[in-house]
PDB file of C-alpha atoms in Angstrom:
ATOM      1  CA  UNK P 358      -0.019  -0.025   0.001  1.00  0.00           C
ATOM      2  CA  UNK P 359       1.330   3.244  -1.141  1.00  0.00           C
ATOM      3  CA  UNK P 360       2.086   5.952   1.992  1.00  0.00           C
ATOM      4  CA  UNK P 361       3.244   9.020  -0.045  1.00  0.00           C
ATOM      5  CA  UNK P 362       1.488   9.309  -3.982  1.00  0.00           C
ATOM      6  CA  UNK P 363       1.976  11.618  -6.346  1.00  0.00           C
ATOM      7  CA  UNK P 364      -1.117  10.878  -8.480  1.00  0.00           C
ATOM      8  CA  UNK P 365      -0.738  12.855 -11.400  1.00  0.00           C
ATOM      9  CA  UNK P 366       1.853  11.182 -13.983  1.00  0.00           C
ATOM     10  CA  UNK P 367       2.515  14.406 -15.710  1.00  0.00           C
ATOM     11  CA  UNK P 368       1.856  18.055 -15.976  1.00  0.00           C
ATOM     12  CA  UNK P 369       1.980  20.449 -18.241  1.00  0.00           C
ATOM     13  CA  UNK P 370       2.891  24.284 -17.958  1.00  0.00           C
ATOM     14  CA  UNK P 371       3.676  26.972 -20.383  1.00  0.00           C
ATOM     15  CA  UNK P 372       6.629  29.090 -19.447  1.00  0.00           C
ATOM     16  CA  UNK P 373       7.194  32.059 -16.859  1.00  0.00           C
ATOM     17  CA  UNK P 374       3.025  30.477 -15.221  1.00  0.00           C
ATOM     18  CA  UNK P 375       3.490  28.303 -11.759  1.00  0.00           C
ATOM     19  CA  UNK P 376       4.058  24.823 -11.528  1.00  0.00           C
ATOM     20  CA  UNK P 377       2.243  22.718  -8.801  1.00  0.00           C
ATOM     21  CA  UNK P 378       3.211  19.841  -8.190  1.00  0.00           C
ATOM     22  CA  UNK P 379       1.018  17.857  -5.333  1.00  0.00           C
ATOM     23  CA  UNK P 380       1.431  14.980  -3.082  1.00  0.00           C
ATOM     24  CA  UNK P 381      -0.511  13.260  -1.197  1.00  0.00           C
ATOM     25  CA  UNK P 382       0.396  11.025   2.290  1.00  0.00           C
ATOM     26  CA  UNK P 383      -1.217   8.071   4.746  1.00  0.00           C
ATOM     27  CA  UNK P 384       1.230   8.113   7.657  1.00  0.00           C
ATOM     28  CA  UNK P 385       1.111  10.765  10.466  1.00  0.00           C
ATOM     29  CA  UNK P 386       4.466   9.556  11.559  1.00  0.00           C
ATOM     30  CA  UNK P 387       6.087  11.273   8.760  1.00  0.00           C
ATOM     31  CA  UNK P 388       7.900  14.858   9.541  1.00  0.00           C
ATOM     32  CA  UNK P 389       9.986  15.155   7.161  1.00  0.00           C
ATOM     33  CA  UNK P 390       9.070  16.234   3.498  1.00  0.00           C
ATOM     34  CA  UNK P 391      11.089  16.157   0.451  1.00  0.00           C
ATOM     35  CA  UNK P 392      10.916  17.008  -3.532  1.00  0.00           C
ATOM     36  CA  UNK P 393      14.024  16.101  -5.695  1.00  0.00           C
ATOM     37  CA  UNK P 394      14.492  16.254  -8.922  1.00  0.00           C
ATOM     38  CA  UNK P 395      15.685  13.948 -12.366  1.00  0.00           C
ATOM     39  CA  UNK P 396      16.584  14.149 -15.558  1.00  0.00           C
ATOM     40  CA  UNK P 397      16.381  11.570 -17.465  1.00  0.00           C
ATOM     41  CA  UNK P 398      19.819   9.156 -16.945  1.00  0.00           C
ATOM     42  CA  UNK P 399      20.558  11.012 -14.093  1.00  0.00           C
ATOM     43  CA  UNK P 400      20.313  10.483 -10.269  1.00  0.00           C
ATOM     44  CA  UNK P 401      17.208  12.290  -8.403  1.00  0.00           C
ATOM     45  CA  UNK P 402      18.968  15.957  -7.313  1.00  0.00           C
ATOM     46  CA  UNK P 403      17.531  17.577  -4.055  1.00  0.00           C
ATOM     47  CA  UNK P 404      15.618  20.214  -4.030  1.00  0.00           C
ATOM     48  CA  UNK P 405      13.613  21.233  -1.114  1.00  0.00           C
ATOM     49  CA  UNK P 406      12.112  19.837   2.452  1.00  0.00           C
ATOM     50  CA  UNK P 407      10.171  21.168   5.006  1.00  0.00           C
ATOM     51  CA  UNK P 408       9.579  19.854   8.477  1.00  0.00           C
ATOM     52  CA  UNK P 409       6.221  18.625  10.433  1.00  0.00           C
ATOM     53  CA  UNK P 410       6.788  21.974  12.631  1.00  0.00           C
ATOM     54  CA  UNK P 411       6.787  24.603   9.530  1.00  0.00           C
ATOM     55  CA  UNK P 412       3.769  24.820   7.032  1.00  0.00           C
ATOM     56  CA  UNK P 413       5.709  27.037   4.603  1.00  0.00           C
ATOM     57  CA  UNK P 414       9.482  26.466   3.073  1.00  0.00           C
ATOM     58  CA  UNK P 415      10.888  28.778   0.796  1.00  0.00           C
ATOM     59  CA  UNK P 416      14.734  28.627  -1.479  1.00  0.00           C
ATOM     60  CA  UNK P 417      14.622  31.265  -4.586  1.00  0.00           C
ATOM     61  CA  UNK P 418      11.471  29.708  -7.461  1.00  0.00           C
ATOM     62  CA  UNK P 419      10.797  26.867  -5.239  1.00  0.00           C
ATOM     63  CA  UNK P 420       8.187  26.952  -2.222  1.00  0.00           C
ATOM     64  CA  UNK P 421       6.798  24.080  -0.530  1.00  0.00           C
ATOM     65  CA  UNK P 422       3.214  24.059   1.661  1.00  0.00           C
ATOM     66  CA  UNK P 423       2.879  21.453   4.039  1.00  0.00           C
ATOM     67  CA  UNK P 424      -1.105  20.877   5.308  1.00  0.00           C
ATOM     68  CA  UNK P 425      -0.776  18.262   8.100  1.00  0.00           C
ATOM     69  CA  UNK P 426      -4.481  17.887   9.017  1.00  0.00           C
ATOM     70  CA  UNK P 427      -4.720  17.273   5.111  1.00  0.00           C
ATOM     71  CA  UNK P 428      -1.844  14.955   5.047  1.00  0.00           C
ATOM     72  CA  UNK P 429      -0.801  17.087   1.947  1.00  0.00           C
ATOM     73  CA  UNK P 430       2.248  18.960   0.457  1.00  0.00           C
ATOM     74  CA  UNK P 431       2.844  20.863  -2.724  1.00  0.00           C
ATOM     75  CA  UNK P 432       5.363  22.413  -4.477  1.00  0.00           C
ATOM     76  CA  UNK P 433       5.390  25.555  -6.420  1.00  0.00           C
ATOM     77  CA  UNK P 434       8.056  26.863  -8.974  1.00  0.00           C
ATOM     78  CA  UNK P 435       6.993  30.534  -9.813  1.00  0.00           C
ATOM     79  CA  UNK P 436       8.110  31.156 -12.748  1.00  0.00           C
ATOM     80  CA  UNK P 437       8.535  27.684 -14.435  1.00  0.00           C
ATOM     81  CA  UNK P 438      11.666  27.641 -17.288  1.00  0.00           C
ATOM     82  CA  UNK P 439      11.739  24.812 -19.677  1.00  0.00           C
ATOM     83  CA  UNK P 440      14.805  23.794 -17.345  1.00  0.00           C
ATOM     84  CA  UNK P 441      12.604  22.803 -15.207  1.00  0.00           C
ATOM     85  CA  UNK P 442      11.029  20.104 -17.280  1.00  0.00           C
ATOM     86  CA  UNK P 443      11.775  16.509 -15.428  1.00  0.00           C
ATOM     87  CA  UNK P 444      10.086  13.739 -13.201  1.00  0.00           C
ATOM     88  CA  UNK P 445       9.499  15.328  -9.709  1.00  0.00           C
ATOM     89  CA  UNK P 446       9.304  12.928  -6.995  1.00  0.00           C
ATOM     90  CA  UNK P 447       8.226  13.395  -3.683  1.00  0.00           C
ATOM     91  CA  UNK P 448       9.110  11.801  -0.453  1.00  0.00           C
ATOM     92  CA  UNK P 449       9.118  10.868   3.388  1.00  0.00           C
ATOM     93  CA  UNK P 450      10.559  10.299   6.024  1.00  0.00           C
ATOM     94  CA  UNK P 451       8.820   8.518   9.602  1.00  0.00           C
ATOM     95  CA  UNK P 452       9.815  10.468  13.015  1.00  0.00           C
ATOM     96  CA  UNK P 453      12.876   8.435  14.837  1.00  0.00           C
ATOM     97  CA  UNK P 454      14.052   6.733  11.653  1.00  0.00           C
ATOM     98  CA  UNK P 455      17.493   7.045  10.002  1.00  0.00           C
ATOM     99  CA  UNK P 456      17.246   7.826   6.530  1.00  0.00           C
ATOM    100  CA  UNK P 457      14.310   5.524   5.286  1.00  0.00           C
ATOM    101  CA  UNK P 458      12.902   7.634   2.653  1.00  0.00           C
ATOM    102  CA  UNK P 459       9.450   6.350   1.392  1.00  0.00           C
ATOM    103  CA  UNK P 460       8.781   7.871  -2.402  1.00  0.00           C
ATOM    104  CA  UNK P 461       6.018   8.590  -4.638  1.00  0.00           C
ATOM    105  CA  UNK P 462       5.817   7.226  -7.813  1.00  0.00           C
ATOM    106  CA  UNK P 463       6.947  11.322  -9.581  1.00  0.00           C
ATOM    107  CA  UNK P 464       5.388  13.561 -11.384  1.00  0.00           C
ATOM    108  CA  UNK P 465       6.472  14.493 -14.887  1.00  0.00           C
ATOM    109  CA  UNK P 466       6.647  18.548 -15.069  1.00  0.00           C
ATOM    110  CA  UNK P 467       6.985  20.036 -19.042  1.00  0.00           C
ATOM    111  CA  UNK P 468       7.654  23.295 -19.087  1.00  0.00           C
ATOM    112  CA  UNK P 469       6.830  24.709 -22.777  1.00  0.00           C
ATOM    113  CA  UNK P 470       8.365  27.378 -24.360  1.00  0.00           C
TER     114      UNK P 470
ATOM    115  CA  UNK C 423      28.816  17.287 -10.385  1.00  0.00           C
ATOM    116  CA  UNK C 424      28.477  13.949  -9.092  1.00  0.00           C
ATOM    117  CA  UNK C 425      30.307  13.262  -5.929  1.00  0.00           C
ATOM    118  CA  UNK C 426      28.425   9.748  -5.357  1.00  0.00           C
ATOM    119  CA  UNK C 427      29.734   7.338  -9.251  1.00  0.00           C
ATOM    120  CA  UNK C 428      28.053   4.262  -9.608  1.00  0.00           C
ATOM    121  CA  UNK C 429      29.893   2.231 -12.749  1.00  0.00           C
ATOM    122  CA  UNK C 430      28.635   0.912 -14.533  1.00  0.00           C
ATOM    123  CA  UNK C 431      26.122   3.536 -16.060  1.00  0.00           C
ATOM    124  CA  UNK C 432      24.525   0.102 -18.319  1.00  0.00           C
ATOM    125  CA  UNK C 433      24.727  -3.514 -18.159  1.00  0.00           C
ATOM    126  CA  UNK C 434      23.175  -5.786 -20.331  1.00  0.00           C
ATOM    127  CA  UNK C 435      23.716  -9.099 -19.202  1.00  0.00           C
ATOM    128  CA  UNK C 436      22.455 -12.804 -19.329  1.00  0.00           C
ATOM    129  CA  UNK C 437      20.725 -15.179 -17.432  1.00  0.00           C
ATOM    130  CA  UNK C 438      22.997 -16.682 -14.482  1.00  0.00           C
ATOM    131  CA  UNK C 439      26.098 -14.422 -15.025  1.00  0.00           C
ATOM    132  CA  UNK C 440      26.960 -13.045 -10.854  1.00  0.00           C
ATOM    133  CA  UNK C 441      27.578  -8.702 -11.274  1.00  0.00           C
ATOM    134  CA  UNK C 442      28.521  -6.417  -8.953  1.00  0.00           C
ATOM    135  CA  UNK C 443      27.115  -2.863  -9.153  1.00  0.00           C
ATOM    136  CA  UNK C 444      30.017  -0.205  -7.840  1.00  0.00           C
ATOM    137  CA  UNK C 445      29.496   2.356  -6.321  1.00  0.00           C
ATOM    138  CA  UNK C 446      31.666   4.877  -4.193  1.00  0.00           C
ATOM    139  CA  UNK C 447      31.721   8.178  -2.697  1.00  0.00           C
ATOM    140  CA  UNK C 448      34.030  11.042  -1.949  1.00  0.00           C
ATOM    141  CA  UNK C 449      32.151  12.591   0.333  1.00  0.00           C
ATOM    142  CA  UNK C 450      33.194  11.302   3.761  1.00  0.00           C
ATOM    143  CA  UNK C 451      29.661  10.011   4.530  1.00  0.00           C
ATOM    144  CA  UNK C 452      28.740   7.618   6.775  1.00  0.00           C
ATOM    145  CA  UNK C 453      25.552   6.562   5.512  1.00  0.00           C
ATOM    146  CA  UNK C 454      25.106   5.007   2.264  1.00  0.00           C
ATOM    147  CA  UNK C 455      22.145   3.186   0.223  1.00  0.00           C
ATOM    148  CA  UNK C 456      20.769   1.382  -2.697  1.00  0.00           C
ATOM    149  CA  UNK C 457      17.751   2.128  -3.980  1.00  0.00           C
ATOM    150  CA  UNK C 458      15.854   0.426  -7.543  1.00  0.00           C
ATOM    151  CA  UNK C 459      13.420   1.866  -9.465  1.00  0.00           C
ATOM    152  CA  UNK C 460      11.406   0.747 -11.726  1.00  0.00           C
ATOM    153  CA  UNK C 461      10.171   3.134 -15.319  1.00  0.00           C
ATOM    154  CA  UNK C 462       7.002   5.307 -14.082  1.00  0.00           C
ATOM    155  CA  UNK C 463       7.521   4.006 -10.429  1.00  0.00           C
ATOM    156  CA  UNK C 464       8.620   4.980  -7.128  1.00  0.00           C
ATOM    157  CA  UNK C 465      12.053   4.457  -5.791  1.00  0.00           C
ATOM    158  CA  UNK C 466      12.432   1.637  -2.645  1.00  0.00           C
ATOM    159  CA  UNK C 467      15.403   1.110  -0.773  1.00  0.00           C
ATOM    160  CA  UNK C 468      17.129  -2.171  -1.041  1.00  0.00           C
ATOM    161  CA  UNK C 469      19.794  -1.950   0.972  1.00  0.00           C
ATOM    162  CA  UNK C 470      21.073   0.847   3.250  1.00  0.00           C
ATOM    163  CA  UNK C 471      24.342   0.673   5.443  1.00  0.00           C
ATOM    164  CA  UNK C 472      24.995   3.988   8.870  1.00  0.00           C
ATOM    165  CA  UNK C 473      29.068   2.689   8.376  1.00  0.00           C
ATOM    166  CA  UNK C 474      31.576   0.694   8.112  1.00  0.00           C
ATOM    167  CA  UNK C 475      30.988  -3.675   8.951  1.00  0.00           C
ATOM    168  CA  UNK C 476      27.348  -2.336   9.163  1.00  0.00           C
ATOM    169  CA  UNK C 477      24.345  -3.271   6.586  1.00  0.00           C
ATOM    170  CA  UNK C 478      20.619  -3.806   6.985  1.00  0.00           C
ATOM    171  CA  UNK C 479      18.127  -5.027   4.517  1.00  0.00           C
ATOM    172  CA  UNK C 480      15.844  -2.325   3.277  1.00  0.00           C
ATOM    173  CA  UNK C 481      11.517  -2.256   2.901  1.00  0.00           C
ATOM    174  CA  UNK C 482      12.042  -4.236  -0.745  1.00  0.00           C
ATOM    175  CA  UNK C 483      13.008  -7.965  -0.923  1.00  0.00           C
ATOM    176  CA  UNK C 484      16.006  -8.463  -2.892  1.00  0.00           C
ATOM    177  CA  UNK C 485      18.386 -10.904  -3.726  1.00  0.00           C
ATOM    178  CA  UNK C 486      21.138  -8.969  -3.694  1.00  0.00           C
ATOM    179  CA  UNK C 487      24.080  -8.343  -1.794  1.00  0.00           C
ATOM    180  CA  UNK C 488      25.853  -5.183  -0.362  1.00  0.00           C
ATOM    181  CA  UNK C 489      29.197  -4.824   1.592  1.00  0.00           C
ATOM    182  CA  UNK C 490      30.756  -2.527   3.259  1.00  0.00           C
ATOM    183  CA  UNK C 491      34.435  -2.314   4.033  1.00  0.00           C
ATOM    184  CA  UNK C 492      35.429   0.839   3.463  1.00  0.00           C
ATOM    185  CA  UNK C 493      33.567   4.097   4.086  1.00  0.00           C
ATOM    186  CA  UNK C 494      34.060   5.711   0.618  1.00  0.00           C
ATOM    187  CA  UNK C 495      32.696   2.151  -1.152  1.00  0.00           C
ATOM    188  CA  UNK C 496      29.164  -0.118  -1.339  1.00  0.00           C
ATOM    189  CA  UNK C 497      29.335  -2.433  -3.640  1.00  0.00           C
ATOM    190  CA  UNK C 498      25.952  -4.399  -4.414  1.00  0.00           C
ATOM    191  CA  UNK C 499      26.169  -8.267  -6.169  1.00  0.00           C
ATOM    192  CA  UNK C 500      23.317 -10.715  -7.647  1.00  0.00           C
ATOM    193  CA  UNK C 501      25.183 -13.829  -7.607  1.00  0.00           C
ATOM    194  CA  UNK C 502      22.623 -15.319 -10.219  1.00  0.00           C
ATOM    195  CA  UNK C 503      21.440 -12.993 -12.572  1.00  0.00           C
ATOM    196  CA  UNK C 504      17.874 -13.416 -13.731  1.00  0.00           C
ATOM    197  CA  UNK C 505      15.463 -11.237 -15.916  1.00  0.00           C
ATOM    198  CA  UNK C 506      13.194 -10.223 -13.099  1.00  0.00           C
ATOM    199  CA  UNK C 507      16.233  -8.377 -11.754  1.00  0.00           C
ATOM    200  CA  UNK C 508      15.659  -6.235 -14.709  1.00  0.00           C
ATOM    201  CA  UNK C 509      15.536  -1.950 -13.491  1.00  0.00           C
ATOM    202  CA  UNK C 510      17.296   0.638 -12.565  1.00  0.00           C
ATOM    203  CA  UNK C 511      19.498   1.094  -9.447  1.00  0.00           C
ATOM    204  CA  UNK C 512      20.842   3.451  -7.307  1.00  0.00           C
ATOM    205  CA  UNK C 513      23.334   4.376  -5.354  1.00  0.00           C
ATOM    206  CA  UNK C 514      22.840   7.677  -2.517  1.00  0.00           C
ATOM    207  CA  UNK C 515      24.507   8.700   0.626  1.00  0.00           C
ATOM    208  CA  UNK C 516      23.933  11.500   3.366  1.00  0.00           C
ATOM    209  CA  UNK C 517      26.221  13.103   5.559  1.00  0.00           C
ATOM    210  CA  UNK C 518      24.796  13.724   9.551  1.00  0.00           C
ATOM    211  CA  UNK C 519      22.037  11.978  11.639  1.00  0.00           C
ATOM    212  CA  UNK C 520      19.315  13.284  12.427  1.00  0.00           C
ATOM    213  CA  UNK C 521      16.112  14.188  10.282  1.00  0.00           C
ATOM    214  CA  UNK C 522      17.694  16.962   7.822  1.00  0.00           C
ATOM    215  CA  UNK C 523      20.053  14.811   5.831  1.00  0.00           C
ATOM    216  CA  UNK C 524      18.590  14.695   1.942  1.00  0.00           C
ATOM    217  CA  UNK C 525      19.842  12.230   0.000  1.00  0.00           C
ATOM    218  CA  UNK C 526      22.803  12.579  -2.140  1.00  0.00           C
ATOM    219  CA  UNK C 527      22.397  10.305  -5.419  1.00  0.00           C
ATOM    220  CA  UNK C 528      24.587   8.553  -8.467  1.00  0.00           C
ATOM    221  CA  UNK C 529      23.541   8.336 -11.492  1.00  0.00           C
ATOM    222  CA  UNK C 530      22.458   5.365 -11.476  1.00  0.00           C
ATOM    223  CA  UNK C 531      23.447   1.752 -13.062  1.00  0.00           C
ATOM    224  CA  UNK C 532      20.650   0.326 -15.822  1.00  0.00           C
ATOM    225  CA  UNK C 533      20.545  -3.209 -16.060  1.00  0.00           C
ATOM    226  CA  UNK C 534      18.471  -5.831 -18.406  1.00  0.00           C
ATOM    227  CA  UNK C 535      19.322  -9.790 -17.639  1.00  0.00           C
ATOM    228  CA  UNK C 536      18.314 -11.199 -21.043  1.00  0.00           C
TER     229      UNK C 536
END
């Protein structure tokens, strides 16, 4: 049973507009969440993270929002650029576990010029 | 720019062969991991290590084995490859204890067993 769900396999956005990638989770013990970006033929690279004690974390064009009551987080990219086209993975970590991330299936973002 | 290196990048091999996927990192990280990913699917943890001579099985059962004799090196071995082992294998490492330590991934090995 999937504990981290990314229900949209793909998303297409025009350059300059906002991209919103969504992630839902089922385990209330998760207390740390991360987003990774993956280009073809490369490994995932860390993008941004958020602790469960926060509801928002911002880094440049990237903002992650966490809604604990809904067990939902989202990644906002503003403005979107063609170089952002990649697969984005949401991941979560249980409190007390050391490094064992649970990943979603990913959302493929295409940013069109 | 990768500080964690995986070789080979691609491997096509016949059933029954023994293979070793190499993973090395130059960051001095204590913690290392192997993930397996099929196309369009999530990454599944198959092995991890918290330091030299420490290895543990991950959430996904795997017929592979690992060793950690040196901090920088974490190879994965399949004694007898089968078509069901066809997948992408990703190695990762992380530095700090606790919750705020993101994983650094290598570029992966895409394994095809014929």
